Amino acid sequence: MTNNISHTIESLRQRINDHNYRYYVLDDPRISDAEYDTLFAELQSLEKQHPEFITTDSPTQRVGAVPLKEFAEVQHDIPMLSLENAFTEEDVIAFNHRVQERLDRVQDIEYNCEPKLDGLAVSLRYEHGLLVRAATRGDGATGEDITENIRTIKMVPLRLQGKEYPPILEVRGEVYMPKAGFIALNKKAEIKGEKIFANPRNAAAGSLRQLNPRITAARPLAIFCYGVGKVEGGVLPSKHSDILAVLKTWGFVVNPEIEVVTGIAGCLDFYKKIGKKRPNLPYEIDGVVYKVNNLQDQERLGFVSRAPRWALAHKFPAEQVQTVIESVEFQVGRTGALTPVARLRPVAVSGVTVSNATLHNMDEVKRKDIHIGDIVIIQRAGDVIPEVVSVVIEKRPAITEKIKLPEHCPVCHSVVEQIEDEAIARCSGGLFCPAQRKEAVKHFASRRAMDIEGLGDKLVEQLIDNDLISNPADLYKLKLDELAGLERMAEKSAQNLLEALEKSKKTTLARFLYALGIREVGEATAKNLANFFGELEPLFSATVESLQEISDVGPIVAQHIVTFFSEDHNRDVIKKLLAVGVHWETVKKSASALVLAGKTFVLTGTLVSLSRDEAKDKLEALGAKVAGSVSAKTSYVVVGADAGSKLKKAKELGVAVLEEEDFLQFLQVIAKKN
Ligand code: JCF
């Protein structure tokens, strides 16, 4: 009897999954919504009577029961790359040239073309056909575990169709919010007086970053899958387009606009065709993506730092509109840089009201000959801050005002320095300048830095304006009553903030280094520094020369790092941060970052001041290999007393020989370098 019921339940699930597949993947539903709802209700009722048969992949189980406390980190098996951008036809032609050159091919290349969605890249991991984990892209190497939220998206199969899928399958795609859903969501939010999202991308991002999957479930999210990541135990087709076709058979939704074309002409035709269709597509796109279709070719092309050489995002031009510059203000950034910002008569650009635009710097103002009162063309491209493209000179009014760089910082009144040959003017006030303090603290607290939840920009400004803090270390000294005394701050939020601060103390060296806001040290460089040094202390005495051994660190960044750590103020803040309990686990140095990586040592004879094992440990800790016999590949032979045949062999082969004293000195020098 129970066997019978479990059978009925299972067959209902199959039918529902099949209808889902027909609806979303094949776009060919066979039953009405009402009939579908009936099946679904039937399954729900049976599962209610027999909860022992509920499985997590049942279509009724998309929404998890409890909200999460936080998202766990997910390490991507294969990095999630981003795409190189092209803005002009020339860029695309150059891309195709590079591809042909690298492949040593004169024939036209076959490309897989697709619309480029403006959403969020995610990774979906299936084990034996069941969805086990979904993650955001994050920085490409590490993302956040958003499994519970992804499960709520009906277009994502919880269980794969068919049988031929690999036992381990990671599929990648773009989660987005369709235009209609976005408009409906904002309408509802407006009625309820809730937050309005600026655009569908932000709405999709905000919806996926909910700790409570019930909220995500109520948001109209969708997905298009565009590729695979880690695959184990199965063989996939050898063309990208065929992989997409097989993904469809397993239940993944792939964009129906995707086409395979030949050569650059095919790509540009596709671009034009999709550009025409763009206003009528039910989702926002910001360009198209071209991918070399042959996977063997993809492999040969490889990738550069963050993007594959076999793919290109060809962006649509940003929407441009005209408006008036009503005034210009100068903003002071984290590093003291003064940025002229135009206050505009508000206009709508790609669905967003814009009232400010950056003028970048005074060189740009001069080059574009921008005056206050001018009619200008502004544009907004993706996430980028709106910018002034040009002045409509024939519409210039009789009276306009020239834009002048202030002599004194608008915030702290310190002298403004303009270094010759540098476009950027800076406030000389350093951390005496509240603007720089504010920006430094905002950066310190940000999600990719110390990730202090609840410490938003407005609050940082309040804290500094009220003299409650003057540097990041002061944050950790804040008291409940101080916080609760602030305007618009409830006791509960104050308590939450203190908890978030406490939580943020446990961090990683890479995050900490990034959080310090050293000029030109972004996340990637911070990570490289952390991997290379493994701890903080060596950075205090690192030199411009030694820093340049780290990948991505050139002379300028190296100088910024040295300058930063040589400033008393900065050392002091770091000391205070460590004293209040900011900490991290020691980073295991990656072997290739160690100074003796790739070097082989042979130890022979009796050493006096340390045992051979100790010597071996020391060498290995610096990345060296210690071998038993001498060969042409040996880098150094370390000889103690009574060394025999190995010393002789070293001399024959011309391998460098270190006596004990030299060796000890060598170790000392090297240890410093590391
Ligand atoms: O639609 C997209 N935003 C999109 C992003 C499409 C793709 O085919 C992508 C991508 C990011 C990386 N492919 C890669 C490799």
XYZ file of C-alpha atoms and ligand atoms in Angstrom:
689
model
C 0.000 0.000 0.000
C 2.648 2.548 1.072
C 4.688 1.347 -1.827
C 1.800 2.226 -4.036
C 1.540 5.722 -2.593
C 5.235 6.367 -2.940
C 4.808 5.302 -6.551
C 1.929 7.674 -7.107
C 3.878 10.493 -5.513
C 6.914 9.798 -7.630
C 4.905 9.597 -10.829
C 3.169 12.903 -9.998
C 6.571 14.516 -9.533
C 7.709 13.145 -12.864
C 4.638 14.515 -14.591
C 5.038 17.922 -12.975
C 8.713 18.024 -13.904
C 7.877 17.064 -17.467
C 5.303 19.828 -17.704
C 7.808 22.265 -16.255
C 10.282 21.166 -18.901
C 7.735 21.543 -21.680
C 6.785 24.971 -20.404
C 10.196 26.496 -19.710
C 12.631 24.685 -21.961
C 10.568 23.657 -24.951
C 8.187 26.607 -24.687
C 5.480 24.116 -25.672
C 3.121 23.498 -22.752
C 0.697 20.600 -23.084
C -1.658 21.484 -20.232
C -3.311 24.644 -18.967
C -2.108 26.486 -15.871
C -5.223 25.284 -14.052
C -4.481 21.659 -14.869
C -0.911 22.149 -13.738
C -2.100 23.658 -10.456
C -4.373 20.682 -9.912
C -1.503 18.244 -10.310
C 0.610 20.323 -7.979
C -2.126 20.475 -5.331
C -2.575 16.738 -5.599
C 1.099 16.175 -4.935
C 1.076 18.605 -2.037
C -1.870 16.862 -0.459
C -0.324 13.399 -0.799
C 2.951 14.629 0.652
C 1.072 16.174 3.531
C -0.545 12.843 4.310
C 2.742 10.999 3.848
C 5.543 13.325 4.875
C 7.879 10.323 5.030
C 7.968 10.388 1.235
C 8.972 14.030 0.867
C 12.301 14.455 -0.907
C 14.228 17.688 -1.350
C 13.972 17.489 -5.118
C 10.184 17.424 -5.050
C 8.700 20.385 -6.946
C 6.822 21.264 -3.751
C 10.060 21.792 -1.845
C 11.461 24.866 -3.541
C 11.202 27.148 -0.562
C 13.286 26.164 2.461
C 11.844 26.510 5.920
C 14.224 28.783 7.801
C 16.047 31.994 6.897
C 19.837 31.764 6.923
C 22.082 33.730 9.276
C 24.629 34.358 6.571
C 25.780 32.986 3.248
C 28.575 30.445 3.352
C 31.562 30.893 1.080
C 31.943 28.664 -1.944
C 35.270 28.001 -3.588
C 34.766 27.590 -7.335
C 36.449 24.451 -8.690
C 37.080 26.276 -11.922
C 37.252 30.064 -11.714
C 34.185 31.920 -12.972
C 35.640 34.265 -15.530
C 34.183 37.477 -16.797
C 34.208 38.729 -20.359
C 36.406 41.103 -22.234
C 34.396 44.052 -23.528
C 34.265 45.491 -27.004
C 32.532 48.764 -27.767
C 33.234 49.215 -31.456
C 33.308 47.167 -34.623
C 37.078 47.684 -34.703
C 37.361 46.055 -31.273
C 35.484 43.027 -32.595
C 37.614 42.818 -35.727
C 40.758 42.994 -33.601
C 39.411 40.216 -31.368
C 38.777 37.980 -34.374
C 42.291 38.720 -35.660
C 43.839 37.708 -32.369
C 41.826 34.491 -32.358
C 42.859 33.589 -35.914
C 46.468 34.462 -35.254
C 46.686 32.391 -32.085
C 45.020 29.451 -33.786
C 47.171 30.001 -36.853
C 44.027 29.864 -38.960
C 43.060 31.809 -42.064
C 39.608 30.285 -42.471
C 36.623 31.914 -40.825
C 36.079 30.953 -37.208
C 32.763 29.497 -36.102
C 31.236 31.577 -33.301
C 28.368 30.900 -30.946
C 26.437 34.166 -30.487
C 24.007 35.045 -27.704
C 22.378 38.123 -26.205
C 24.268 39.341 -23.130
C 21.935 39.582 -20.197
C 22.278 42.202 -17.553
C 21.936 39.981 -14.523
C 24.094 37.958 -12.159
C 26.316 35.027 -13.030
C 25.668 31.903 -10.972
C 26.989 28.378 -10.777
C 24.679 25.374 -10.310
C 26.178 22.093 -9.146
C 24.391 18.801 -9.766
C 25.459 15.498 -8.292
C 23.825 12.417 -9.767
C 21.179 14.612 -11.295
C 20.202 16.518 -8.143
C 20.854 20.203 -7.514
C 23.188 20.253 -4.506
C 24.659 23.733 -4.547
C 24.295 27.088 -6.204
C 26.722 29.956 -5.827
C 27.257 33.506 -6.957
C 30.283 34.403 -9.041
C 31.742 36.577 -6.273
C 35.266 37.569 -7.191
C 35.509 34.655 -9.613
C 37.431 32.420 -7.220
C 35.071 32.529 -4.234
C 31.353 33.135 -4.285
C 28.445 32.849 -1.873
C 26.282 29.810 -1.329
C 22.814 30.834 -2.508
C 21.400 27.334 -2.964
C 18.207 28.035 -1.024
C 17.464 31.104 -3.113
C 18.242 29.487 -6.439
C 15.939 26.582 -5.575
C 13.008 29.011 -5.566
C 13.477 29.801 -9.269
C 11.126 27.507 -11.142
C 13.243 27.621 -14.282
C 16.054 25.902 -12.377
C 15.645 22.114 -12.407
C 15.963 20.540 -8.957
C 16.330 17.193 -10.670
C 17.648 16.661 -14.192
C 15.686 15.157 -17.053
C 16.905 12.048 -18.849
C 19.678 9.762 -17.712
C 22.743 10.609 -19.753
C 24.032 13.473 -17.607
C 27.489 13.287 -15.983
C 27.445 12.366 -12.259
C 29.086 15.711 -11.429
C 27.863 18.613 -13.503
C 28.300 22.316 -12.873
C 26.218 24.556 -15.094
C 26.675 28.288 -15.327
C 24.153 30.891 -16.234
C 22.798 34.356 -15.722
C 19.965 35.016 -13.287
C 17.871 37.990 -14.334
C 14.556 39.697 -13.720
C 12.323 39.990 -16.789
C 11.221 43.539 -17.607
C 7.559 42.852 -16.839
C 8.339 41.313 -13.469
C 10.575 44.238 -12.602
C 7.877 46.779 -13.372
C 5.290 44.818 -11.396
C 7.664 44.439 -8.437
C 8.386 48.161 -8.300
C 4.705 48.991 -8.600
C 3.956 46.802 -5.595
C 6.873 48.294 -3.687
C 5.661 51.805 -4.420
C 2.182 51.056 -3.101
C 3.628 49.577 0.063
C 6.139 52.410 0.416
C 9.034 49.988 0.087
C 12.350 50.282 -1.662
C 12.178 50.901 -5.417
C 14.905 49.217 -7.462
C 16.811 51.371 -9.933
C 16.923 48.703 -12.630
C 16.230 45.001 -13.215
C 19.838 44.086 -12.510
C 19.776 45.615 -9.040
C 16.409 44.030 -8.423
C 17.776 40.600 -9.372
C 20.885 41.092 -7.238
C 18.858 42.299 -4.263
C 16.504 39.351 -4.593
C 19.301 36.791 -4.677
C 21.020 38.316 -1.678
C 18.091 37.648 0.639
C 18.813 35.504 3.662
C 15.162 34.542 3.738
C 14.388 32.397 0.672
C 10.676 33.189 1.045
C 11.416 36.722 -0.070
C 13.416 35.464 -3.043
C 10.583 33.087 -3.913
C 8.219 36.034 -4.228
C 10.503 37.785 -6.718
C 10.074 37.154 -10.453
C 13.515 35.728 -11.211
C 14.537 33.766 -14.275
C 17.685 32.196 -15.650
C 19.422 31.432 -18.919
C 22.209 28.869 -18.805
C 25.219 29.591 -20.993
C 27.910 27.041 -20.233
C 29.433 24.448 -17.959
C 32.077 24.539 -15.253
C 33.329 21.410 -13.564
C 32.212 18.165 -15.212
C 33.224 14.741 -13.975
C 32.468 11.284 -15.185
C 30.836 12.084 -18.494
C 31.807 13.204 -21.934
C 30.321 16.390 -23.322
C 30.123 17.327 -27.013
C 33.112 19.103 -28.538
C 31.262 22.225 -29.643
C 29.878 24.896 -27.352
C 26.578 25.016 -29.255
C 26.180 21.230 -28.875
C 26.777 21.509 -25.137
C 23.981 24.064 -24.948
C 21.747 21.676 -26.899
C 22.479 18.818 -24.524
C 21.932 21.104 -21.505
C 18.430 21.698 -22.839
C 17.710 17.972 -22.890
C 18.623 17.828 -19.195
C 16.123 20.558 -18.369
C 18.197 23.748 -18.448
C 16.774 26.824 -20.078
C 19.007 28.215 -22.798
C 18.362 31.517 -24.537
C 16.341 30.820 -27.722
C 18.079 33.679 -29.586
C 21.418 31.858 -29.593
C 22.891 31.220 -33.032
C 26.017 29.724 -34.541
C 27.572 31.975 -37.193
C 30.631 31.949 -39.412
C 33.301 34.588 -39.158
C 33.259 38.187 -38.134
C 30.548 39.097 -40.640
C 28.230 36.597 -38.992
C 28.967 38.107 -35.571
C 28.257 41.653 -36.703
C 25.026 40.574 -38.411
C 23.925 38.935 -35.188
C 24.779 42.093 -33.245
C 22.650 44.211 -35.559
C 19.781 41.764 -35.540
C 19.684 41.536 -31.739
C 20.066 45.319 -31.473
C 16.863 45.684 -33.510
C 15.055 43.110 -31.401
C 16.295 44.592 -28.143
C 13.291 46.804 -27.308
C 10.943 43.835 -27.804
C 12.883 41.266 -25.812
C 11.233 40.502 -22.465
C 14.536 41.069 -20.596
C 17.244 43.714 -20.538
C 20.447 43.080 -22.415
C 23.525 45.250 -22.703
C 25.168 43.609 -25.699
C 25.891 40.247 -27.249
C 28.483 37.580 -26.478
C 30.601 35.824 -29.088
C 32.278 32.533 -28.203
C 34.647 30.435 -30.298
C 32.445 27.419 -30.860
C 35.070 24.686 -31.017
C 36.113 23.611 -27.507
C 39.533 22.403 -28.609
C 40.157 25.868 -30.009
C 38.888 27.392 -26.762
C 41.383 25.320 -24.855
C 44.238 26.361 -27.118
C 43.294 30.006 -26.719
C 43.164 29.793 -22.915
C 42.554 32.909 -20.870
C 44.203 36.042 -19.554
C 43.848 36.884 -15.845
C 40.096 37.344 -15.634
C 38.683 36.662 -19.052
C 38.885 33.895 -21.635
C 40.613 34.717 -24.920
C 37.878 32.827 -26.766
C 34.949 35.037 -25.794
C 33.990 38.660 -26.264
C 31.145 40.832 -24.997
C 30.154 43.281 -27.715
C 28.328 46.036 -25.865
C 25.560 48.233 -27.170
C 26.311 51.928 -27.015
C 25.091 53.618 -23.868
C 21.877 55.612 -24.117
C 22.578 59.327 -24.387
C 20.369 62.280 -23.467
C 20.745 66.039 -23.179
C 20.398 68.141 -20.056
C 21.794 71.271 -18.373
C 24.703 71.564 -15.941
C 23.268 73.625 -13.119
C 26.386 73.681 -10.946
C 29.641 71.855 -10.270
C 30.876 70.580 -6.943
C 34.133 68.929 -6.018
C 34.028 65.620 -4.184
C 36.956 64.420 -2.135
C 37.669 60.712 -2.436
C 39.377 58.206 -0.172
C 42.801 59.164 -1.483
C 42.075 62.882 -1.418
C 41.483 63.099 -5.149
C 39.168 65.963 -6.054
C 36.572 64.935 -8.595
C 34.434 67.560 -10.280
C 30.811 66.433 -10.252
C 28.173 68.140 -12.355
C 24.772 68.737 -10.784
C 22.300 68.271 -13.606
C 18.738 69.153 -14.288
C 17.293 65.660 -13.610
C 16.644 63.497 -16.696
C 15.714 59.871 -17.298
C 18.440 57.733 -18.901
C 17.694 54.065 -19.572
C 14.940 54.089 -17.007
C 16.905 55.789 -14.234
C 16.673 59.408 -13.161
C 20.086 60.999 -13.297
C 20.917 64.237 -11.514
C 24.705 63.985 -11.139
C 27.445 63.125 -13.573
C 31.164 62.814 -13.065
C 33.464 65.139 -14.973
C 36.419 62.881 -13.989
C 39.114 65.555 -13.552
C 40.097 69.041 -14.644
C 41.926 67.827 -17.759
C 38.695 66.290 -18.952
C 36.792 69.481 -18.170
C 39.299 71.440 -20.249
C 39.382 68.907 -23.063
C 35.607 68.847 -23.388
C 35.363 72.593 -22.718
C 32.573 72.184 -20.200
C 31.047 75.272 -18.556
C 28.368 75.658 -15.933
C 25.111 76.452 -17.747
C 26.030 74.355 -20.788
C 23.661 71.917 -22.432
C 25.505 68.600 -22.386
C 25.092 65.049 -23.604
C 25.263 62.546 -20.789
C 25.347 58.767 -20.846
C 25.077 55.884 -18.475
C 26.670 52.539 -19.323
C 25.744 49.613 -17.134
C 26.773 50.166 -13.543
C 29.023 53.034 -14.387
C 28.372 56.455 -12.888
C 26.783 58.734 -15.476
C 29.283 60.864 -17.341
C 29.232 63.945 -19.491
C 30.162 62.954 -23.029
C 30.267 66.355 -24.686
C 28.896 69.876 -24.779
C 26.235 70.763 -27.355
C 28.208 73.817 -28.376
C 25.622 75.267 -30.757
C 23.197 75.454 -27.843
C 25.631 77.266 -25.493
C 23.791 80.097 -23.719
C 25.158 83.662 -23.861
C 26.332 83.498 -20.278
C 28.124 80.488 -18.872
C 30.566 80.123 -16.028
C 34.017 78.541 -16.221
C 34.722 75.623 -13.906
C 37.615 76.387 -11.556
C 39.586 74.016 -9.397
C 39.278 75.264 -5.815
C 42.517 76.264 -4.084
C 41.347 74.772 -0.830
C 39.676 71.477 -0.063
C 35.910 72.038 0.091
C 35.757 69.772 3.131
C 38.775 70.514 5.348
C 40.182 73.661 3.697
C 43.678 72.199 3.375
C 45.602 73.301 0.324
C 44.776 71.473 -2.901
C 47.827 70.083 -4.683
C 47.984 69.598 -8.396
C 51.018 67.577 -9.337
C 52.442 68.495 -12.696
C 51.717 66.016 -15.481
C 49.096 64.384 -13.295
C 45.489 64.995 -14.145
C 44.412 64.557 -10.558
C 44.291 67.276 -7.928
C 44.426 66.168 -4.310
C 43.533 67.567 -0.929
C 46.722 67.622 1.138
C 44.836 67.046 4.398
C 45.285 63.272 4.521
C 43.322 61.662 7.314
C 42.916 65.065 8.894
C 40.346 65.611 6.157
C 36.927 64.288 7.238
C 36.048 63.454 3.627
C 39.043 61.188 3.331
C 38.297 59.682 6.707
C 34.733 59.003 5.681
C 35.736 57.351 2.455
C 38.429 55.320 4.189
C 35.941 54.025 6.750
C 33.266 53.316 4.127
C 35.774 51.308 2.162
C 36.980 49.528 5.291
C 33.425 48.465 6.167
C 32.392 47.464 2.652
C 31.255 43.977 1.771
C 34.403 42.829 0.017
C 36.592 44.366 2.702
C 35.704 43.826 6.388
C 32.054 43.207 5.529
C 30.532 45.055 8.476
C 26.857 44.518 7.925
C 24.610 47.458 8.682
C 27.416 50.024 8.536
C 26.252 51.875 5.454
C 27.545 55.112 3.969
C 25.034 57.338 5.756
C 25.912 55.890 9.131
C 29.653 56.310 8.566
C 29.015 59.947 7.737
C 26.998 60.408 10.918
C 29.697 58.749 13.019
C 32.401 61.017 11.640
C 30.272 64.165 11.682
C 29.449 63.477 15.321
C 33.116 62.878 16.144
C 32.387 59.379 17.398
C 35.125 57.929 15.231
C 38.026 59.274 13.268
C 39.536 56.077 11.881
C 38.544 52.449 11.296
C 39.977 51.274 14.615
C 37.612 53.581 16.501
C 34.672 51.584 15.133
C 35.505 48.757 17.485
C 35.382 51.073 20.500
C 31.830 52.249 19.859
C 29.408 51.838 22.743
C 25.751 50.909 22.594
C 24.561 54.209 24.088
C 26.720 56.242 21.701
C 25.177 54.472 18.752
C 21.642 54.451 20.048
C 21.979 58.194 20.609
C 22.344 58.806 16.876
C 19.495 60.106 14.817
C 17.374 57.401 13.173
C 19.121 54.670 15.128
C 17.028 52.259 17.138
C 18.546 50.353 20.039
C 18.004 47.116 18.167
C 19.952 48.328 15.122
C 22.705 49.621 17.398
C 22.907 46.202 18.992
C 22.992 44.543 15.584
C 25.799 46.809 14.467
C 27.882 45.959 17.523
C 27.364 42.301 16.746
C 28.327 42.842 13.119
C 31.477 44.651 14.243
C 32.351 41.795 16.543
C 31.799 39.311 13.746
C 33.940 41.291 11.330
C 36.972 40.887 13.595
C 37.443 37.417 12.224
C 38.644 38.059 8.727
C 41.348 37.051 6.279
C 44.680 38.711 5.682
C 43.665 39.436 2.089
C 40.449 41.177 3.137
C 42.290 43.099 5.818
C 44.932 44.329 3.381
C 42.243 45.313 0.917
C 40.281 47.059 3.676
C 43.260 49.256 4.556
C 42.635 51.133 1.337
C 46.231 51.277 0.162
C 46.279 53.139 -3.127
C 45.963 50.858 -6.146
C 45.765 47.757 -3.977
C 42.538 46.148 -5.117
C 41.192 42.776 -4.122
C 43.405 40.811 -6.489
C 46.610 42.528 -5.398
C 45.624 42.174 -1.738
C 45.192 38.453 -2.298
C 48.566 38.162 -3.991
C 50.214 40.040 -1.127
C 48.535 37.801 1.429
C 49.563 34.641 -0.391
C 53.085 35.834 -0.853
C 53.782 37.029 2.671
C 51.421 34.788 4.600
C 51.348 37.326 7.418
C 51.215 41.043 8.001
C 54.545 41.817 9.674
C 56.845 41.364 6.654
C 54.881 44.054 4.854
C 56.050 46.675 7.320
C 59.613 46.262 6.115
C 59.061 45.210 2.511
C 60.988 47.220 -0.048
C 59.923 48.559 -3.417
C 62.247 46.027 -5.059
C 61.123 42.979 -3.109
C 57.437 43.796 -3.591
C 57.839 43.702 -7.334
C 58.511 39.987 -7.212
C 54.810 39.539 -6.540
C 52.628 38.987 -9.560
C 50.668 42.097 -10.556
C 52.840 44.419 -8.454
C 54.718 47.009 -10.490
C 56.896 49.880 -9.299
C 53.998 52.257 -8.696
C 51.881 49.923 -6.577
C 55.025 48.840 -4.732
C 55.786 52.470 -3.916
C 52.219 53.027 -2.674
C 52.539 50.007 -0.399
C 55.883 51.116 1.022
C 54.600 54.654 1.565
C 51.488 53.370 3.281
C 53.346 51.195 5.754
C 55.932 53.854 6.467
C 53.331 56.343 7.688
C 53.104 56.426 11.465
C 49.421 57.122 11.355
C 48.731 53.986 9.337
C 50.939 51.769 11.502
C 49.154 53.146 14.516
C 45.678 52.342 13.156
C 46.811 48.825 12.229
C 48.231 48.295 15.710
C 44.963 49.441 17.239
C 42.939 47.169 14.977
C 45.002 44.173 16.024
C 44.768 45.246 19.665
C 40.954 45.295 19.594
C 40.989 41.749 18.264
C 40.917 41.866 14.478
C 42.492 38.589 13.458
C 42.817 35.995 10.708
C 44.130 32.547 10.205
C 47.648 32.305 8.892
C 47.614 31.963 5.159
C 49.340 28.915 3.800
C 51.759 30.335 1.333
C 51.219 28.991 -2.108
C 54.375 27.104 -3.065
C 54.966 29.156 -6.192
C 54.983 32.365 -4.159
C 57.905 31.174 -2.065
C 61.373 32.385 -2.920
C 62.950 28.973 -3.271
C 60.140 27.456 -5.332
C 61.603 25.367 -8.134
C 65.045 25.052 -6.497
C 66.478 21.676 -5.519
C 68.978 21.199 -2.690
C 71.125 18.242 -1.686
C 72.494 18.042 1.876
C 75.624 16.056 2.547
C 78.186 15.617 5.313
C 77.708 16.590 8.960
C 76.353 20.039 9.746
C 77.408 21.555 13.071
C 74.834 24.170 14.026
C 71.726 22.342 12.907
C 70.671 18.813 12.045
C 70.036 17.749 8.502
C 66.352 17.416 9.254
C 66.223 20.960 10.570
C 67.972 22.204 7.475
C 65.548 20.252 5.319
C 62.536 21.720 7.146
C 63.868 25.230 6.716
C 64.468 24.773 3.021
C 61.103 23.189 2.401
C 59.359 25.955 4.303
C 60.860 28.347 1.767
C 59.535 26.278 -1.115
C 62.680 24.323 -2.020
C 62.869 20.604 -2.721
C 65.465 18.546 -0.894
C 66.768 15.572 -2.875
C 68.987 12.638 -1.991
C 71.353 12.631 -4.925
C 73.152 15.202 -7.027
C 72.252 15.659 -10.685
C 72.509 18.398 -13.287
C 69.134 19.624 -12.036
C 70.434 20.248 -8.496
C 70.564 23.959 -7.699
C 72.853 23.801 -4.629
C 74.747 21.184 -2.651
C 75.155 22.028 1.022
C 78.297 20.391 2.414
C 79.083 19.729 6.052
C 82.161 18.061 7.526
C 83.439 14.859 5.897
C 81.429 15.267 2.733
C 82.221 12.514 0.256
C 81.079 11.444 -3.171
C 78.237 13.942 -3.448
C 80.622 16.864 -3.163
C 82.781 15.297 -5.857
C 79.785 14.836 -8.145
C 78.712 18.448 -7.581
C 82.125 19.682 -8.621
C 82.069 17.491 -11.727
C 78.665 18.813 -12.763
C 79.484 22.396 -11.873
C 76.672 22.613 -9.304
C 76.988 25.464 -6.769
C 78.402 24.331 -3.410
C 77.550 25.987 -0.108
C 79.638 25.346 3.008
C 77.797 25.443 6.304
C 78.585 29.077 7.049
C 77.553 30.247 3.594
C 74.431 28.170 3.888
C 73.416 29.777 7.195
C 73.949 33.221 5.773
C 72.041 32.234 2.647
C 69.096 31.098 4.779
C 69.094 34.384 6.655
C 69.051 36.492 3.515
C 66.402 34.328 1.882
C 64.144 34.233 4.922
C 64.086 38.023 4.899
C 63.209 38.079 1.239
C 60.306 35.791 1.807
O 24.697 36.943 -20.385
C 25.720 37.137 -19.778
N 25.804 38.165 -18.964
C 26.890 36.231 -19.953
C 27.990 36.325 -19.111
C 26.862 35.274 -20.955
C 27.934 34.422 -21.136
O 27.920 33.507 -22.091
C 29.076 34.509 -20.309
C 29.090 35.482 -19.285
C 30.231 35.546 -18.474
C 31.291 34.681 -18.696
N 30.132 33.667 -20.489
C 31.208 33.747 -19.711
C 32.329 32.853 -19.956
